[in-house]
Amino acid sequence: MDIAVVGVNHTCSSFTLREELTRAFEKAFSIAEQGSLGCSYVLLLTCNRAEIYFSAKETTKVHVKILNILRKHVNFAFEHALYSYFDTDTFLHLARVSSGLDSALVGESEIQSQVKLAYERARKTRELSSSIHYLFQKSLRLGKYTRSDFSFSKEGNHLSAVILKQLQCSFDSFEGLNALFLGNSEINRRVLSAFMYKPFQKIKLCTNHEVDCSFKKRYSGVEVSDYKELENLSSYDVVIIAGKYDKYLIEEISDKAPRKRIFFDLSVPRSVHPRLQHFPGLTLYDMEKLSVLFDKRQKFYKKELLECEEHLTKYVGRYFSLFHTKSEKKKFYQISSAFAEVC
């Protein structure tokens, strides 16, 4: 399998650098520029990673090409923050990503659907090689198996659970609290689903896109408005932002009265200006701060995580060998057919 990946995640770069590289990956390898590489590829952008998986006869040359394209969008040295994997190491890496082993919140469930959506988006917009199809389909299958076989993944580190736990530590009760969601993203909808079971006084979603009937049915009781609601930001105790914006969505707060409120900025690049963490009474969590909360959990599951690593390594090796066996058989049949036609 001639496959490889180039990327950056929470383990190898600062948050600020990762923000800049995420912007660069998106600009350089967006759908609008899908022909720029001249090969089959899938772009994966999540809260804690920006990666491009590709397949080519000469992966090292494409690797160099990717770096050159990124340099057009980044005006500082960044190569030290990137990682690259080739062939079976690429396969193992994506299997770990899909299983939640490579996440900041180890075992988190959101990454599985994010990998699937990235693959589906690429499949619908460009022609993918058999290697890329095999890589993603088998990695997603391994991620599914992991979640059914290992307890750390079954329980999962859902972002919604992390957020609700922090709110429980900060407020005496959910009753009387007003929550504002900015962005109709998949992550926000997952968190929104968890909020529906708590006695919030008001929950509102801000989006510039019209929501369909299924949304209204599933999230009955949730008010929907556009981003003009930001003018009423001072009336909310909890604000959750998850989306992609060209600039900071929240830079200032007009309400100067100090009172307890919490912002969860789940966007990368960030949507809330970092200086607001010093605003009186405001607690601001970004993805990096949220991931720190579960370091103890990762240590608790250390033994099981090692077993999961061995499990994935074993099955990736089998899948990799199986692909090559099938490829060799296919070549043999093609040569045999061509020889028969000549005879």
Coordinates of C-alpha atoms in Angstrom, one line a residue:
M1 CA 0.0 0.0 0.0
D2 CA 1.5 3.3 -1.1
I3 CA -0.1 5.4 1.6
A4 CA 1.2 8.2 3.9
V5 CA 0.1 10.9 6.2
V6 CA 1.4 14.4 7.1
G7 CA -0.1 16.2 10.1
V8 CA 0.0 18.0 13.4
N9 CA -1.8 17.3 16.6
H10 CA -1.9 18.3 20.3
T11 CA 1.1 16.1 21.2
C12 CA 3.7 17.8 19.0
S13 CA 2.9 21.5 18.9
S14 CA 1.7 24.5 20.9
F15 CA -2.0 25.5 20.6
T16 CA -1.1 28.7 18.8
L17 CA 1.1 26.9 16.2
R18 CA -1.6 24.2 15.7
E19 CA -4.2 27.0 15.0
E20 CA -2.0 28.5 12.3
L21 CA -1.2 25.1 10.7
T22 CA -4.9 24.1 10.8
R23 CA -5.7 27.3 8.8
A24 CA -2.9 26.4 6.4
F25 CA -4.1 22.8 5.8
E26 CA -7.6 24.0 5.2
K27 CA -6.6 26.7 2.7
A28 CA -4.0 24.6 0.9
F29 CA -6.0 21.3 0.6
S30 CA -9.6 22.5 0.5
I31 CA -12.1 21.1 -2.0
A32 CA -11.5 24.1 -4.2
E33 CA -7.8 23.0 -4.7
Q34 CA -8.4 19.2 -4.8
G35 CA -6.2 18.9 -7.9
S36 CA -3.2 20.6 -6.4
L37 CA -1.6 17.4 -5.3
G38 CA -2.3 15.3 -8.3
C39 CA -3.1 12.2 -6.2
S40 CA -5.8 10.6 -4.0
Y41 CA -6.1 12.2 -0.6
V42 CA -8.4 12.8 2.4
L43 CA -8.1 15.9 4.6
L44 CA -9.0 15.4 8.3
L45 CA -9.5 18.5 10.4
T46 CA -10.7 18.2 14.0
C47 CA -10.4 20.1 17.2
N48 CA -6.9 18.7 18.0
R49 CA -5.5 17.7 14.6
A50 CA -4.9 18.6 11.0
E51 CA -3.9 15.7 8.8
I52 CA -3.7 14.8 5.1
Y53 CA -3.8 11.1 4.2
F54 CA -2.7 10.4 0.6
S55 CA -1.9 7.6 -1.8
A56 CA 0.7 7.8 -4.6
K57 CA 3.3 5.7 -6.4
E58 CA 6.0 8.0 -5.0
T59 CA 4.8 9.0 -1.6
T60 CA 8.1 10.8 -0.7
K61 CA 7.8 13.1 -3.7
V62 CA 4.2 14.0 -2.7
H63 CA 5.3 14.5 0.9
V64 CA 7.8 17.1 -0.3
K65 CA 5.1 18.7 -2.4
I66 CA 2.8 19.0 0.5
L67 CA 5.4 20.8 2.6
N68 CA 6.1 23.2 -0.3
I69 CA 2.4 24.0 -0.6
L70 CA 2.1 24.6 3.1
R71 CA 5.0 27.0 3.0
K72 CA 2.9 29.2 0.7
H73 CA 0.4 29.7 3.5
V74 CA 2.7 29.8 6.5
N75 CA 5.4 32.5 6.9
F76 CA 7.4 30.9 9.7
A77 CA 9.2 27.6 10.4
F78 CA 6.8 24.8 11.1
E79 CA 8.3 21.6 9.8
H80 CA 9.5 20.6 13.3
A81 CA 5.9 20.4 14.5
L82 CA 4.7 18.0 11.8
Y83 CA 4.8 14.2 11.9
S84 CA 4.8 11.9 8.9
Y85 CA 4.0 8.2 8.6
F86 CA 4.3 5.8 5.6
D87 CA 2.7 2.5 4.7
T88 CA 1.8 0.3 7.7
D89 CA 2.7 3.1 10.2
T90 CA 0.0 5.2 8.4
F91 CA -2.5 2.5 8.8
L92 CA -1.7 2.0 12.5
H93 CA -1.9 5.8 13.1
L94 CA -5.3 6.2 11.5
A95 CA -6.6 3.1 13.5
R96 CA -5.4 4.8 16.7
V97 CA -7.0 8.0 15.7
S98 CA -10.3 6.3 14.9
S99 CA -10.2 4.4 18.2
G100 CA -9.7 7.5 20.2
L101 CA -6.2 6.5 21.4
D102 CA -4.5 9.5 19.7
S103 CA -7.0 12.0 21.1
A104 CA -6.4 14.6 23.7
L105 CA -9.4 13.2 25.6
V106 CA -8.4 9.5 25.3
G107 CA -11.3 7.3 24.2
E108 CA -13.5 10.2 23.1
S109 CA -16.4 9.2 20.8
E110 CA -16.5 12.2 18.5
I111 CA -13.4 11.4 16.6
Q112 CA -15.0 8.2 15.0
S113 CA -17.7 10.2 13.3
Q114 CA -15.2 12.9 12.3
V115 CA -13.0 10.4 10.5
K116 CA -16.0 8.9 8.8
L117 CA -17.3 12.4 7.7
A118 CA -13.8 13.3 6.3
Y119 CA -13.7 10.1 4.3
E120 CA -17.3 10.5 3.0
R121 CA -16.6 14.1 2.1
A122 CA -13.5 13.2 0.1
R123 CA -15.3 10.2 -1.5
K124 CA -18.1 12.4 -2.8
T125 CA -15.8 15.2 -4.1
R126 CA -12.9 13.3 -5.7
E127 CA -11.9 9.9 -7.0
L128 CA -10.1 7.9 -4.3
S129 CA -7.7 5.1 -4.8
S130 CA -8.4 1.5 -3.6
S131 CA -5.6 2.0 -1.0
I132 CA -7.3 5.0 0.5
H133 CA -10.7 3.3 0.5
Y134 CA -9.2 0.3 2.2
L135 CA -7.2 2.4 4.7
F136 CA -10.3 4.3 6.0
Q137 CA -12.8 1.5 5.9
K138 CA -10.6 -0.9 7.9
S139 CA -9.5 1.8 10.3
L140 CA -13.1 2.8 11.0
R141 CA -13.9 -0.9 11.5
L142 CA -11.0 -1.3 14.0
G143 CA -12.2 1.9 15.8
K144 CA -15.7 0.3 16.1
Y145 CA -14.2 -2.9 17.5
T146 CA -12.2 -1.0 20.0
R147 CA -15.2 0.7 21.4
S148 CA -17.0 -2.6 21.9
D149 CA -14.1 -4.5 23.4
F150 CA -12.4 -2.1 25.8
S151 CA -14.0 -0.4 28.7
F152 CA -12.1 2.9 28.5
S153 CA -13.6 3.4 25.0
K154 CA -17.0 2.1 25.9
E155 CA -17.4 4.8 28.6
G156 CA -15.7 7.3 26.4
N157 CA -14.5 10.8 27.2
H158 CA -17.5 12.6 25.6
L159 CA -17.0 16.3 25.4
S160 CA -20.5 16.8 26.6
A161 CA -19.7 14.8 29.8
V162 CA -16.5 16.9 30.3
I163 CA -18.5 20.1 29.9
L164 CA -21.3 19.1 32.2
K165 CA -18.9 18.0 34.9
Q166 CA -17.2 21.4 34.8
L167 CA -20.5 23.1 35.1
Q168 CA -21.5 20.9 38.1
C169 CA -18.2 22.0 39.8
S170 CA -18.9 25.7 39.1
F171 CA -22.6 26.1 39.7
D172 CA -24.8 24.8 42.5
S173 CA -27.5 23.7 40.0
F174 CA -28.4 23.8 36.3
E175 CA -31.7 25.3 37.2
G176 CA -31.9 29.0 36.2
L177 CA -28.9 28.8 33.9
N178 CA -29.1 30.2 30.3
A179 CA -27.0 28.4 27.7
L180 CA -26.0 29.7 24.3
F181 CA -24.6 27.5 21.5
L182 CA -22.8 29.3 18.7
G183 CA -22.6 27.2 15.5
N184 CA -24.7 24.3 14.2
S185 CA -21.7 22.0 14.1
E186 CA -21.8 18.2 14.8
I187 CA -19.9 18.8 18.0
N188 CA -22.3 21.4 19.2
R189 CA -25.3 19.2 18.4
R190 CA -23.8 16.3 20.5
V191 CA -23.3 18.6 23.4
L192 CA -26.7 20.1 22.9
S193 CA -28.2 16.6 23.1
A194 CA -26.7 16.1 26.6
F195 CA -28.0 19.6 27.7
M196 CA -31.5 18.6 26.8
Y197 CA -31.7 16.3 29.9
K198 CA -30.7 19.0 32.3
P199 CA -33.0 21.6 33.8
F200 CA -31.5 24.7 32.1
Q201 CA -33.8 27.7 32.1
K202 CA -33.1 28.5 28.4
I203 CA -31.0 26.9 25.6
K204 CA -30.5 28.8 22.4
L205 CA -28.6 27.9 19.2
C206 CA -27.2 30.6 16.9
T207 CA -26.7 29.7 13.3
N208 CA -26.9 31.6 10.0
H209 CA -28.4 28.5 8.3
E210 CA -32.0 27.4 8.5
V211 CA -32.5 24.3 10.6
D212 CA -34.7 21.5 9.2
C213 CA -37.7 19.8 10.7
S214 CA -35.7 16.9 12.0
F215 CA -33.6 19.3 14.1
K216 CA -36.7 21.0 15.5
K217 CA -38.2 17.6 16.4
R218 CA -35.0 16.3 18.0
Y219 CA -34.2 19.5 19.9
S220 CA -37.7 20.6 20.8
G221 CA -37.6 23.5 23.2
V222 CA -34.3 24.9 21.9
E223 CA -34.6 28.3 20.5
V224 CA -32.9 29.1 17.2
S225 CA -31.6 32.5 16.1
D226 CA -28.9 34.2 14.1
Y227 CA -25.6 35.7 15.3
K228 CA -27.3 38.9 16.3
E229 CA -27.9 37.2 19.5
L230 CA -24.3 38.0 20.4
E231 CA -25.6 41.4 21.3
N232 CA -27.3 39.7 24.3
L233 CA -24.3 37.8 25.3
S234 CA -24.4 39.2 28.9
S235 CA -27.7 37.3 29.6
Y236 CA -26.0 33.9 29.2
D237 CA -24.3 31.9 32.0
V238 CA -22.8 29.3 29.6
V239 CA -21.6 29.8 26.1
I240 CA -20.4 27.0 23.9
I241 CA -18.7 27.8 20.5
A242 CA -17.9 25.1 17.9
G243 CA -17.4 26.1 14.3
K244 CA -15.0 27.7 11.8
Y245 CA -14.7 31.4 11.6
D246 CA -12.4 33.7 9.7
K247 CA -11.7 35.8 12.9
Y248 CA -12.5 35.8 16.6
L249 CA -16.2 35.6 17.1
I250 CA -16.1 37.1 20.6
E251 CA -13.4 39.7 21.3
E252 CA -15.1 41.9 23.9
I253 CA -17.8 41.7 26.5
S254 CA -19.9 44.8 27.0
D255 CA -21.3 43.8 30.3
K256 CA -18.7 44.9 32.9
A257 CA -20.6 43.6 35.9
P258 CA -18.5 40.7 37.3
R259 CA -20.5 37.5 37.7
K260 CA -19.9 33.8 37.3
R261 CA -20.0 32.6 33.7
I262 CA -18.2 29.9 31.6
F263 CA -17.2 29.9 28.0
F264 CA -16.3 26.7 26.2
D265 CA -14.4 27.4 23.0
L266 CA -14.3 24.1 21.1
S267 CA -13.0 25.7 17.9
V268 CA -9.6 25.3 16.4
P269 CA -8.6 28.0 15.4
R270 CA -10.1 29.6 18.5
S271 CA -13.2 31.7 18.3
V272 CA -12.9 33.5 21.6
H273 CA -10.1 35.9 22.1
P274 CA -7.6 34.5 24.7
R275 CA -7.5 37.8 26.6
L276 CA -11.1 37.2 27.8
Q277 CA -9.7 34.6 30.2
H278 CA -8.8 37.6 32.4
F279 CA -12.3 39.1 32.3
P280 CA -13.8 39.3 35.9
G281 CA -15.9 36.3 36.7
L282 CA -15.4 34.6 33.4
T283 CA -13.8 31.1 33.1
L284 CA -12.7 30.3 29.6
Y285 CA -11.9 26.7 28.5
D286 CA -10.4 25.9 25.2
M287 CA -9.6 22.4 23.9
E288 CA -6.2 22.4 25.4
K289 CA -7.5 23.2 28.9
L290 CA -10.2 20.6 28.6
S291 CA -7.8 17.8 27.7
V292 CA -5.7 18.4 30.9
L293 CA -8.8 17.5 32.9
F294 CA -8.5 13.8 31.9
D295 CA -4.8 13.2 32.4
K296 CA -5.6 11.2 35.5
R297 CA -8.1 9.0 33.6
Q298 CA -5.5 8.1 31.0
K299 CA -3.2 6.9 33.8
F300 CA -6.0 4.9 35.4
Y301 CA -6.5 3.0 32.1
K302 CA -2.8 2.6 31.4
K303 CA -2.7 -1.2 31.3
E304 CA -5.8 -1.5 29.2
L305 CA -4.5 1.2 26.8
L306 CA -1.4 -0.9 26.2
E307 CA -3.5 -4.0 25.5
C308 CA -5.5 -1.9 23.0
E309 CA -2.3 -0.8 21.3
E310 CA -1.2 -4.4 20.9
H311 CA -4.7 -5.3 19.6
L312 CA -4.5 -2.6 16.9
T313 CA -0.9 -3.4 15.9
K314 CA -1.9 -7.1 15.4
Y315 CA -4.9 -6.4 13.3
V316 CA -3.3 -3.6 11.2
G317 CA -0.6 -6.1 10.3
R318 CA -3.2 -8.7 9.2
Y319 CA -5.2 -6.1 7.2
F320 CA -2.0 -4.8 5.6
S321 CA -0.8 -8.3 4.5
L322 CA -4.3 -9.1 3.3
F323 CA -4.4 -6.1 1.0
H324 CA -1.1 -7.0 -0.5
T325 CA -2.2 -10.6 -1.1
K326 CA -5.3 -9.4 -2.9
S327 CA -3.3 -6.9 -4.9
E328 CA -0.9 -9.6 -6.0
K329 CA -3.7 -12.0 -7.0
K330 CA -5.4 -9.2 -9.0
K331 CA -2.1 -8.5 -10.9
F332 CA -1.7 -12.2 -11.6
Y333 CA -5.2 -12.5 -13.0
Q334 CA -4.7 -9.3 -15.1
I335 CA -1.4 -10.7 -16.6
S336 CA -3.0 -14.1 -17.1
S337 CA -6.0 -12.6 -19.0
A338 CA -3.7 -10.4 -21.1
F339 CA -1.6 -13.5 -22.0
A340 CA -4.7 -15.5 -22.9
E341 CA -5.9 -12.8 -25.2
V342 CA -2.6 -12.7 -27.0
C343 CA -2.6 -16.5 -27.4

